[in-house]
Every structure is written in C-alpha cells, then in structure tokens.
Backbone as a chain_set.jsonl record, in Angstrom:
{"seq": "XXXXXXXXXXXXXXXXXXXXXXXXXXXXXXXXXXXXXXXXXXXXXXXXXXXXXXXXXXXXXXXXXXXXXXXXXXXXXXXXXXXXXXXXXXXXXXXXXXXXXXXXXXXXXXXXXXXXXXXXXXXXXXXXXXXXXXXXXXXXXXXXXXXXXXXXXXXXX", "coords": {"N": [[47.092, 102.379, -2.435], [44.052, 104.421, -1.492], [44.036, 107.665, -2.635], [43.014, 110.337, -0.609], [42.244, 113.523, 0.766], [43.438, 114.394, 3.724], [42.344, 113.287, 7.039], [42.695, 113.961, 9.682], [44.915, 116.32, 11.272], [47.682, 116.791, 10.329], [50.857, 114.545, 11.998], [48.731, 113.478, 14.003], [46.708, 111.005, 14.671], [43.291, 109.573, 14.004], [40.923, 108.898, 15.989], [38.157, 106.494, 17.391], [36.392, 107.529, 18.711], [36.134, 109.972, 18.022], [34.099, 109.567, 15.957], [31.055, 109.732, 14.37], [28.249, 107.759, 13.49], [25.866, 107.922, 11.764], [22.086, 107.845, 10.112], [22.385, 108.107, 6.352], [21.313, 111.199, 4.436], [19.659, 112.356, 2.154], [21.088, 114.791, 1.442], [23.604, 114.361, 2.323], [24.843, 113.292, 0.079], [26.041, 114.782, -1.873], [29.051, 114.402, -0.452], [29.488, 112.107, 0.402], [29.986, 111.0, -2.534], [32.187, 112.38, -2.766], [34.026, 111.328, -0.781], [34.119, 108.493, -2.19], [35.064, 108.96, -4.494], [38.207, 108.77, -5.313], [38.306, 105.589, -4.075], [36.659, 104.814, -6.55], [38.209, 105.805, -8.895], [40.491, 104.498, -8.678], [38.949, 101.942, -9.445], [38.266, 100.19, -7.268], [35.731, 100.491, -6.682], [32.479, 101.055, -8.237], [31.373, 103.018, -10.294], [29.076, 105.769, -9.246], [26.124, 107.426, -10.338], [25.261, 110.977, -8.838], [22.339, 110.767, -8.237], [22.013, 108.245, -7.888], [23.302, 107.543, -5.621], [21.484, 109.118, -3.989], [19.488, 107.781, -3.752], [20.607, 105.721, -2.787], [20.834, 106.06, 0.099], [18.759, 106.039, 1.07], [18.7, 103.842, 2.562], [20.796, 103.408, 3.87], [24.573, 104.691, 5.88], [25.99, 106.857, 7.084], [29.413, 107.728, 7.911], [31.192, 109.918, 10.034], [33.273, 112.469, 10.991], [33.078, 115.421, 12.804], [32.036, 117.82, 10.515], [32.791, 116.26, 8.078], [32.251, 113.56, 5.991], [33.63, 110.289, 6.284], [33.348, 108.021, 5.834], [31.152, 105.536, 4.399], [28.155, 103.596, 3.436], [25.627, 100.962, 2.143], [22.324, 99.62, 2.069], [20.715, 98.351, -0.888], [17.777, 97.334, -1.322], [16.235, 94.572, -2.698], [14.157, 92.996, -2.66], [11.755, 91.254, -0.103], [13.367, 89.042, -0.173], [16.047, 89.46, -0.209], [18.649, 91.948, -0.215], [21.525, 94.042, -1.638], [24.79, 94.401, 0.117], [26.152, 97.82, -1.041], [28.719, 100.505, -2.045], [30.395, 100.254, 0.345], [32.664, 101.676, 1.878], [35.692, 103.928, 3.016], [37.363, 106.103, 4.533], [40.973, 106.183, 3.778], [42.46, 106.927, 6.364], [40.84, 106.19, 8.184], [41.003, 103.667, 8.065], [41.087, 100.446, 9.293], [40.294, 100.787, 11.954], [37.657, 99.79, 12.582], [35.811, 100.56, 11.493], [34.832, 100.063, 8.673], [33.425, 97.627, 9.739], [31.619, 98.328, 11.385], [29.798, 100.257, 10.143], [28.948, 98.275, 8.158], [27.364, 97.0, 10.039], [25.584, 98.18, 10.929], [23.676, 98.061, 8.542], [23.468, 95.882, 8.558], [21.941, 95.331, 10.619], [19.473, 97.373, 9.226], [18.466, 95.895, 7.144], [17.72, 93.718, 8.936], [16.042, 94.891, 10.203], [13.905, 95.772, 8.399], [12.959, 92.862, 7.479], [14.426, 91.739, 5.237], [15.958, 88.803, 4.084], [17.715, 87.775, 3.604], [21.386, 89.128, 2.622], [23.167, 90.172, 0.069], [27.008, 90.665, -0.468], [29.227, 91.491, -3.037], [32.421, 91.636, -3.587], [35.809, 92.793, -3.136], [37.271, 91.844, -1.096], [36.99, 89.163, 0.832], [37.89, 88.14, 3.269], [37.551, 89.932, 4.761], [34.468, 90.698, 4.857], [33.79, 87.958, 5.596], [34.405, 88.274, 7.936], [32.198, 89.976, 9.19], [30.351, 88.507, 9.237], [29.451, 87.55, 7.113], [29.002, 84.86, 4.577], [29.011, 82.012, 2.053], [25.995, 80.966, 0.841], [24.867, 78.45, 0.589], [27.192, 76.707, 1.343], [30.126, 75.132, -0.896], [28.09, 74.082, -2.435], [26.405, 76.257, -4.24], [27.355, 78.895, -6.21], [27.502, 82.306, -6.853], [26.757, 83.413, -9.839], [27.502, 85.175, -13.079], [26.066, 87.25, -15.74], [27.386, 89.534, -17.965], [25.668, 92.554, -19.007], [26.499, 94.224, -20.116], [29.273, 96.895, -20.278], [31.001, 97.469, -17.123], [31.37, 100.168, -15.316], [33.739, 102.193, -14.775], [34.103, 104.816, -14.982], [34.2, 108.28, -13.234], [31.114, 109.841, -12.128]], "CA": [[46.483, 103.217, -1.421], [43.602, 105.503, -1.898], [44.59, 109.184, -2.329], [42.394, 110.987, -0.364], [42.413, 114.506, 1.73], [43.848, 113.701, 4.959], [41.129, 113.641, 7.52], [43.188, 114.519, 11.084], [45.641, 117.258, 11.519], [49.6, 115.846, 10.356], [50.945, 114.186, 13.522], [47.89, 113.065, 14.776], [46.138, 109.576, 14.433], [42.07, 109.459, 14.112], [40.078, 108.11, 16.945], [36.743, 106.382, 16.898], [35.826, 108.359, 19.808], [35.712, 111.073, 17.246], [33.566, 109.306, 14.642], [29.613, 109.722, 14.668], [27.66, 107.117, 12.625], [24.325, 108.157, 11.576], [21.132, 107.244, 8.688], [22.245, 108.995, 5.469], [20.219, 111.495, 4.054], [20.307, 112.948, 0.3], [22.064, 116.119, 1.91], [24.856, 113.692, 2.267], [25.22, 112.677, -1.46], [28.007, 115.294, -2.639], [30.353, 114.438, 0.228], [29.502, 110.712, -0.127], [30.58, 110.904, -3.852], [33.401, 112.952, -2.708], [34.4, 110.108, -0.554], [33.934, 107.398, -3.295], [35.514, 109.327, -5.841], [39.549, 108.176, -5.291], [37.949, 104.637, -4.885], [36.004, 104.691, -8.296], [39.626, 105.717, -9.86], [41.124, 103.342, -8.962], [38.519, 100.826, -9.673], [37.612, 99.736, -6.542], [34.549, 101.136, -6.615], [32.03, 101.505, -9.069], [30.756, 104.572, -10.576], [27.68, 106.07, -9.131], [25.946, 109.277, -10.344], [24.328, 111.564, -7.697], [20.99, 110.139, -7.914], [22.283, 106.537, -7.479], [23.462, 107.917, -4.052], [20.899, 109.494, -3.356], [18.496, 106.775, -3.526], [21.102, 104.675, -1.957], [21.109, 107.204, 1.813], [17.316, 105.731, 2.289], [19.277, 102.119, 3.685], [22.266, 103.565, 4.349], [24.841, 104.64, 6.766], [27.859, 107.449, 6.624], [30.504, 107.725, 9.303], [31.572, 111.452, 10.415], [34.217, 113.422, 12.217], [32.626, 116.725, 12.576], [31.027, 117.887, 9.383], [33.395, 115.627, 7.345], [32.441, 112.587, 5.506], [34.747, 109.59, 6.353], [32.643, 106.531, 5.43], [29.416, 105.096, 3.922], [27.854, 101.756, 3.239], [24.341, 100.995, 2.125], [22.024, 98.6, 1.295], [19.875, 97.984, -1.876], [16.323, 96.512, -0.882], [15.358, 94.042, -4.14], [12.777, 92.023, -2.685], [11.924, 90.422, 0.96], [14.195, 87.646, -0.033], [17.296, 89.627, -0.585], [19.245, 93.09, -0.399], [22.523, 93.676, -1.684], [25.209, 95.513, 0.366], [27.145, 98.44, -1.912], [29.54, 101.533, -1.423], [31.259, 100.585, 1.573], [33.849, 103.002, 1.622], [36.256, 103.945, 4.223], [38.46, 106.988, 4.248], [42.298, 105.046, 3.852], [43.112, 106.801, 7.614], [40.002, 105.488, 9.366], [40.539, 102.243, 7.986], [41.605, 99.375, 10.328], [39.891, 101.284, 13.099], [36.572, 98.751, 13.177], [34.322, 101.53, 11.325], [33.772, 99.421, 8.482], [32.887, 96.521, 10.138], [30.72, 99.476, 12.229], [29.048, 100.619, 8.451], [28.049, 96.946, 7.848], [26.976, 96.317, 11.517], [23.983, 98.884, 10.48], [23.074, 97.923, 7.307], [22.569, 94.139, 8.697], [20.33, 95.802, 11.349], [18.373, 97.737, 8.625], [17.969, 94.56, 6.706], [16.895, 92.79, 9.614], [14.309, 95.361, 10.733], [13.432, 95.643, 7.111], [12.806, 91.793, 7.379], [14.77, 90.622, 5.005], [16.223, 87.145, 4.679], [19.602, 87.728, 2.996], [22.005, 90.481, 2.102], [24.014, 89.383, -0.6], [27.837, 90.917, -0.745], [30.126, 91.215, -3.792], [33.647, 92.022, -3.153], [37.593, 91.405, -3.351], [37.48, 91.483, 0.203], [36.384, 87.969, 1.562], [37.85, 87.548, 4.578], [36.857, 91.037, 5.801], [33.073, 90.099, 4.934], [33.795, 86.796, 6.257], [34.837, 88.555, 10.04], [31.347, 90.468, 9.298], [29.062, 87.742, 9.281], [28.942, 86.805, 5.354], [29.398, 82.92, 4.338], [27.943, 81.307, 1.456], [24.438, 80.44, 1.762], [24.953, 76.982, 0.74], [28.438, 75.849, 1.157], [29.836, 73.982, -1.674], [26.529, 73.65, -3.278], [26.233, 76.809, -5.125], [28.132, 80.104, -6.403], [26.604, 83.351, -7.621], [27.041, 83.571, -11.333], [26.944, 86.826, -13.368], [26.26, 87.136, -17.025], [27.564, 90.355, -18.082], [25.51, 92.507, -20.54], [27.163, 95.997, -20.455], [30.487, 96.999, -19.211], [31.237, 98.038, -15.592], [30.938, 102.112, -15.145], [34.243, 102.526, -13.937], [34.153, 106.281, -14.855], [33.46, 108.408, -12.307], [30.052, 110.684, -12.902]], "C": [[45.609, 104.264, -2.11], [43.946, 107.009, -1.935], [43.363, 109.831, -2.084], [42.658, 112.462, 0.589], [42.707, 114.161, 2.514], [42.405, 114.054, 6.125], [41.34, 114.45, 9.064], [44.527, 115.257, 10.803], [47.202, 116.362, 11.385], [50.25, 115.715, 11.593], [49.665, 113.124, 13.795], [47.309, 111.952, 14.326], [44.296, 110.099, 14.752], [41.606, 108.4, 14.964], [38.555, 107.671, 17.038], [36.225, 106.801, 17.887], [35.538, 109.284, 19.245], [34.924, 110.7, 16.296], [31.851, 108.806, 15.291], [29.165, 108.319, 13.476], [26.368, 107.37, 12.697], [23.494, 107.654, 10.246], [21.916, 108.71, 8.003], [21.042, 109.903, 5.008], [20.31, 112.307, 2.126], [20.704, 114.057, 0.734], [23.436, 115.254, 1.764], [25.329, 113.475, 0.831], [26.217, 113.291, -1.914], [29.184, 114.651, -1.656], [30.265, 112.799, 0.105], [30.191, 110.411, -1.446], [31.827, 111.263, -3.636], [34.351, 111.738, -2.125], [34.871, 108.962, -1.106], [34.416, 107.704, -4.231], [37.194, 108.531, -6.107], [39.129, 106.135, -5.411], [37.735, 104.203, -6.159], [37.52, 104.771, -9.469], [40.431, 105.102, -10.086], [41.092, 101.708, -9.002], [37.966, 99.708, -8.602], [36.009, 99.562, -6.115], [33.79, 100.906, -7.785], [31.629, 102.578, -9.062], [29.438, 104.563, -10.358], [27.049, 107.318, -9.373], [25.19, 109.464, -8.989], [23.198, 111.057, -7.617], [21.094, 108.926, -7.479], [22.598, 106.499, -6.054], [22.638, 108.449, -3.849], [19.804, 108.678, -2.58], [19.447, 105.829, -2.267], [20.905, 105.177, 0.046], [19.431, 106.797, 2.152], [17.77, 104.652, 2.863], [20.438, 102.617, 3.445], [22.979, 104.791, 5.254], [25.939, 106.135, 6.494], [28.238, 107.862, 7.956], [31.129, 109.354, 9.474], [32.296, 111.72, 11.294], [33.779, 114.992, 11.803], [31.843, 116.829, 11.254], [31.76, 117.247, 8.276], [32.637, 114.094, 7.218], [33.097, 111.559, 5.212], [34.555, 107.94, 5.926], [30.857, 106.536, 5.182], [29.386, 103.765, 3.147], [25.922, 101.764, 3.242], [23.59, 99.649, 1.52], [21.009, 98.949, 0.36], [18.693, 96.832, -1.374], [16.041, 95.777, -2.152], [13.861, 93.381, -3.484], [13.116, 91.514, -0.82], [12.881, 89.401, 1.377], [15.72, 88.168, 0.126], [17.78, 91.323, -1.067], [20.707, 92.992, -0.888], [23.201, 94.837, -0.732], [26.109, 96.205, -0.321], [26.961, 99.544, -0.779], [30.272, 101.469, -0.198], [32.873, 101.077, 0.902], [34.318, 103.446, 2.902], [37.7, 104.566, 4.31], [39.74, 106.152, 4.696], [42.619, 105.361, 5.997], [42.186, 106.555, 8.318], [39.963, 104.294, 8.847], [41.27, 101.274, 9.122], [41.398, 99.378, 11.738], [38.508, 100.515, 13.74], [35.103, 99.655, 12.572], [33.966, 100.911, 10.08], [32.881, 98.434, 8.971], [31.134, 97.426, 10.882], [29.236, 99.424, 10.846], [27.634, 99.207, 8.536], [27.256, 96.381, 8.73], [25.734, 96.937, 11.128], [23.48, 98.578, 9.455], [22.679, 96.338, 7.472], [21.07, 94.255, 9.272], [19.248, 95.909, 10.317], [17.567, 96.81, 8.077], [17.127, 93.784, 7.502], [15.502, 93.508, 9.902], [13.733, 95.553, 9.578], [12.656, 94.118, 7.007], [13.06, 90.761, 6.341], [15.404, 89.777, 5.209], [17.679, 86.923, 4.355], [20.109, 88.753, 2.211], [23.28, 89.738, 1.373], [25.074, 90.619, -0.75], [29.22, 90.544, -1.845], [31.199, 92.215, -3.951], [34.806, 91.468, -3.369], [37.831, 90.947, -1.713], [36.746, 90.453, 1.436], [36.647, 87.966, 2.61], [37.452, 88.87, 5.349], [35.021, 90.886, 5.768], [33.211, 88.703, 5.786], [33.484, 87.135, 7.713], [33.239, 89.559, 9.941], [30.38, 89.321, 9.477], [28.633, 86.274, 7.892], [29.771, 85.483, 5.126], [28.638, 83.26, 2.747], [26.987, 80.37, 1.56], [24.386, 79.009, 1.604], [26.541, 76.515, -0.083], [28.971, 74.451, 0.37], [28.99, 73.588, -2.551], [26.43, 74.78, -4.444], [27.289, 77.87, -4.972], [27.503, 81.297, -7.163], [27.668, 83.351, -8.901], [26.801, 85.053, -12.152], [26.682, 86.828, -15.131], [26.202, 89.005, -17.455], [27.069, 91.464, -19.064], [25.537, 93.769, -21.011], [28.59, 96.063, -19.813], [30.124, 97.463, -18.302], [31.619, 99.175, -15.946], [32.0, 102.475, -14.282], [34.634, 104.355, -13.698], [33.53, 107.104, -13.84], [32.303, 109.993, -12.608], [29.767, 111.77, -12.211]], "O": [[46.037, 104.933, -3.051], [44.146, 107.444, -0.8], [42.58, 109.995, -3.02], [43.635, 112.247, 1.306], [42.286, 113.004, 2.513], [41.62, 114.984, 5.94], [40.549, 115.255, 9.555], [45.27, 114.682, 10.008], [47.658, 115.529, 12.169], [50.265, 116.701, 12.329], [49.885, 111.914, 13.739], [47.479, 111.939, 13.107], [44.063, 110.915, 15.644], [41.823, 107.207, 14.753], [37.718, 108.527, 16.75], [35.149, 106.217, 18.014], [34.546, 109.83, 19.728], [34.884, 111.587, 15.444], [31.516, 108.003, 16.162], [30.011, 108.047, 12.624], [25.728, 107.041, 13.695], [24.132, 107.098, 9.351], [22.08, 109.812, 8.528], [19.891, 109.488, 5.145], [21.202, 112.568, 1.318], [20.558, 114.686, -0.314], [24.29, 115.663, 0.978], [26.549, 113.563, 0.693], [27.216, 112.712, -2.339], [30.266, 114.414, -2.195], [31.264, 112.302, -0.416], [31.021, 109.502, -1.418], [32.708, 110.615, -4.201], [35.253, 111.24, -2.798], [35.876, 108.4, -0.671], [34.388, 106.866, -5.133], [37.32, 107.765, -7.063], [39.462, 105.439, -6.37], [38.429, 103.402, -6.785], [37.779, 104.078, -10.454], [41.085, 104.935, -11.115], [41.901, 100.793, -8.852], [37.401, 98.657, -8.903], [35.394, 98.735, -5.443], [34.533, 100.433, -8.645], [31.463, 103.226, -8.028], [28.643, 103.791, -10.894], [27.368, 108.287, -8.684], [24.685, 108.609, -8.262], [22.998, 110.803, -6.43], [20.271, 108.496, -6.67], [22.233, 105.569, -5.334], [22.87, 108.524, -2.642], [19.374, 108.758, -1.43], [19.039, 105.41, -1.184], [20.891, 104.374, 0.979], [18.885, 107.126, 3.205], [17.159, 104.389, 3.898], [21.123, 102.026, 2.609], [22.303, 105.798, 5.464], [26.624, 106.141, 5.471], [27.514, 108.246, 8.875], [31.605, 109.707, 8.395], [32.102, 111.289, 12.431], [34.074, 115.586, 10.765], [31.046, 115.94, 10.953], [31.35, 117.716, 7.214], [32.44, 113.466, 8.258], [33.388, 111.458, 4.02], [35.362, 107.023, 5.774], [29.875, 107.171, 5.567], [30.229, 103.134, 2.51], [25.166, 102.338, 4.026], [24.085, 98.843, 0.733], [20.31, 99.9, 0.707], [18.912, 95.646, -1.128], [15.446, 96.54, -2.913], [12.735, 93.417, -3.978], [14.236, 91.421, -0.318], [13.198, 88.973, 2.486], [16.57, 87.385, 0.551], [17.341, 91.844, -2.092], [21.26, 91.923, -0.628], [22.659, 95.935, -0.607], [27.14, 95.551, -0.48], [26.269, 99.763, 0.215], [30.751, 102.484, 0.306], [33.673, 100.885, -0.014], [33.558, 103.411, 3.87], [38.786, 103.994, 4.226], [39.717, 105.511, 5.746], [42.882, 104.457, 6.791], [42.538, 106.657, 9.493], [38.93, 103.66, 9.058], [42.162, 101.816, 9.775], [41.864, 98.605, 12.575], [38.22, 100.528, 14.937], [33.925, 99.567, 12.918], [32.746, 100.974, 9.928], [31.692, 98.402, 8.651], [29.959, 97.072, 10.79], [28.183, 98.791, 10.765], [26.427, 99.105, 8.756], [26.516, 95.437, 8.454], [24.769, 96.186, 10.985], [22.333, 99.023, 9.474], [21.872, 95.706, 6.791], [19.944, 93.85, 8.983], [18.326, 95.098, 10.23], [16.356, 96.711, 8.279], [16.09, 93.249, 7.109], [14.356, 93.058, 9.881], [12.527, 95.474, 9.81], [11.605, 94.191, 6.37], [12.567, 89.64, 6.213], [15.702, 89.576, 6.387], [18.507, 86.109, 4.766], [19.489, 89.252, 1.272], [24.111, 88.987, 1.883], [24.545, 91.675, -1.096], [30.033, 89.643, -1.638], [31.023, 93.368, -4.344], [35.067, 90.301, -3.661], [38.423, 89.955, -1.288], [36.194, 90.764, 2.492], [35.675, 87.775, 3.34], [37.055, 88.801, 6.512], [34.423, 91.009, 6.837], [32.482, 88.625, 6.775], [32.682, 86.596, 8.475], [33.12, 90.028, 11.073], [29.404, 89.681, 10.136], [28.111, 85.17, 7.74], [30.927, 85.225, 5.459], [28.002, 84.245, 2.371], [27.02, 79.287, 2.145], [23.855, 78.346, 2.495], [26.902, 76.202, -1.217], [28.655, 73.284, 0.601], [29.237, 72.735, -3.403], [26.37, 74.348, -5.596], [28.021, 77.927, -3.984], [26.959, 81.015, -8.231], [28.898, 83.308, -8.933], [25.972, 85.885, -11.785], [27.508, 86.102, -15.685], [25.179, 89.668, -17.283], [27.801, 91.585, -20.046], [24.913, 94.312, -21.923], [28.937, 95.304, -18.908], [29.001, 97.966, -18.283], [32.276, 99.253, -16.984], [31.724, 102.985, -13.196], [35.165, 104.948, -12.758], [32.394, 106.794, -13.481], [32.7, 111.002, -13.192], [28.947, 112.58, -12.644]]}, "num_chains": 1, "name": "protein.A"}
C-alpha cells in the first residue's frame, strides 16, 4: 500500500461527487510530484524531476478535492502515430472509485483530438488497462521490446 496523507477526514469515505477533474497546468507540478512521490518509493513509479512534470500538465489531467491533489495521468505526444500514457497516479483512498479509469478517459480524448492513432501503455497493471480500452495492436503477432541503455530513475528528484 502506498503511504500517503490521508485525503478525507478519519471516519469518512471519499466521494466522487467531491472530485473535480481538470487540464493540468505547471502550477500543478509540486503537488503532482507530491502525489507521485510514495509511488516512486516504492517503485511503482518512475522518477520525474519538476520539469518532466511540468512539460507533462500540457496533455495531462489531475483529479482534485478542493485544493488537494488526488490524481494525475498524462500523455506524451511522440509523433502523429503514437503517444505514450505516463504518471497515472491515484491517491491509495480514491482508488477503486472509477477516477483512474476517469484520468485515462481524458487523456484518450486528448489523443484523439490531438489526432493521434495510438497511445501506447506500459504497466503491471493489464487488466486495469485492459477494462480501459488497451489491447495489443496486433494480437499474437507482435510484443513491444525494450533494449535498455541506462538504468531506471527510481530515485525520487
């Protein structure tokens, strides 16, 4: 389990009646990191410095209860052909509530009104991408490959 601040008052359960979703903006970037930080520690995450979020809040999304930071998800534009989606993140007590699926629901949009053609997702969590939309593009036929030529940045910056 992530250890994060609690986000609703002890007792009480978080409602998505209370949760705004809006476009990031680089104002968002400390509380985004703040967010992502318990991830990153425990490796779920990768490490992103502030600028890497910042850039990331022009295609992307963060989820809010009041002036709190409870989620964010963004996409990476490479080319017409293909975005990837990173940072979904999802404070541990709004999870199972439908706000990532929410996150990713906007970042397909952006993609689409962006016009591209495919948003590629890499994750441990298949079958929750799966209930989003994501397959492989040719079943059986191929598999993304990676050739590794630095370590992974699991420190957090």
């Amino acid at each position: 389990m992530v250890n994060a601040p609690p986000v609703s008052p002890p007792g009480q359960s978080l409602s998505m009646d209370e949760v705004t979703v809006r476009q990031s903006t680089p104002l968002d970037a400390q509380a985004i990191h703040a967010l992502m930080r318990p991830f990153v520690s425990q490796h779920l995450l990768l490490s992103r410095t502030e600028a890497e979020i910042i850039e990331l809040t022009r295609h992307g999304f963060v989820a809010m209860v009041g002036p709190r930071c409870i989620g964010f998800s963004a996409i990476e534009v490479y080319s017409p052909k293909l975005a990837e989606l990173q940072c979904l993140a999802v404070h541990p007590e709004a999870q199972r509530l439908g706000l990532g699926r929410k996150l990713v629901g906007h970042c397909i949009e952006r993609a689409r009104t962006l016009g591209v053609m495919e948003i590629l997702a890499i994750s441990s969590s298949e079958d929750f991408l799966k209930s989003c939309g994501f397959d492989y593009s040719l079943p059986d036929q191929k598999k993304a490959l990676f050739c590794q030529l630095r370590p992974r940045n699991f420190d957090d910056n």
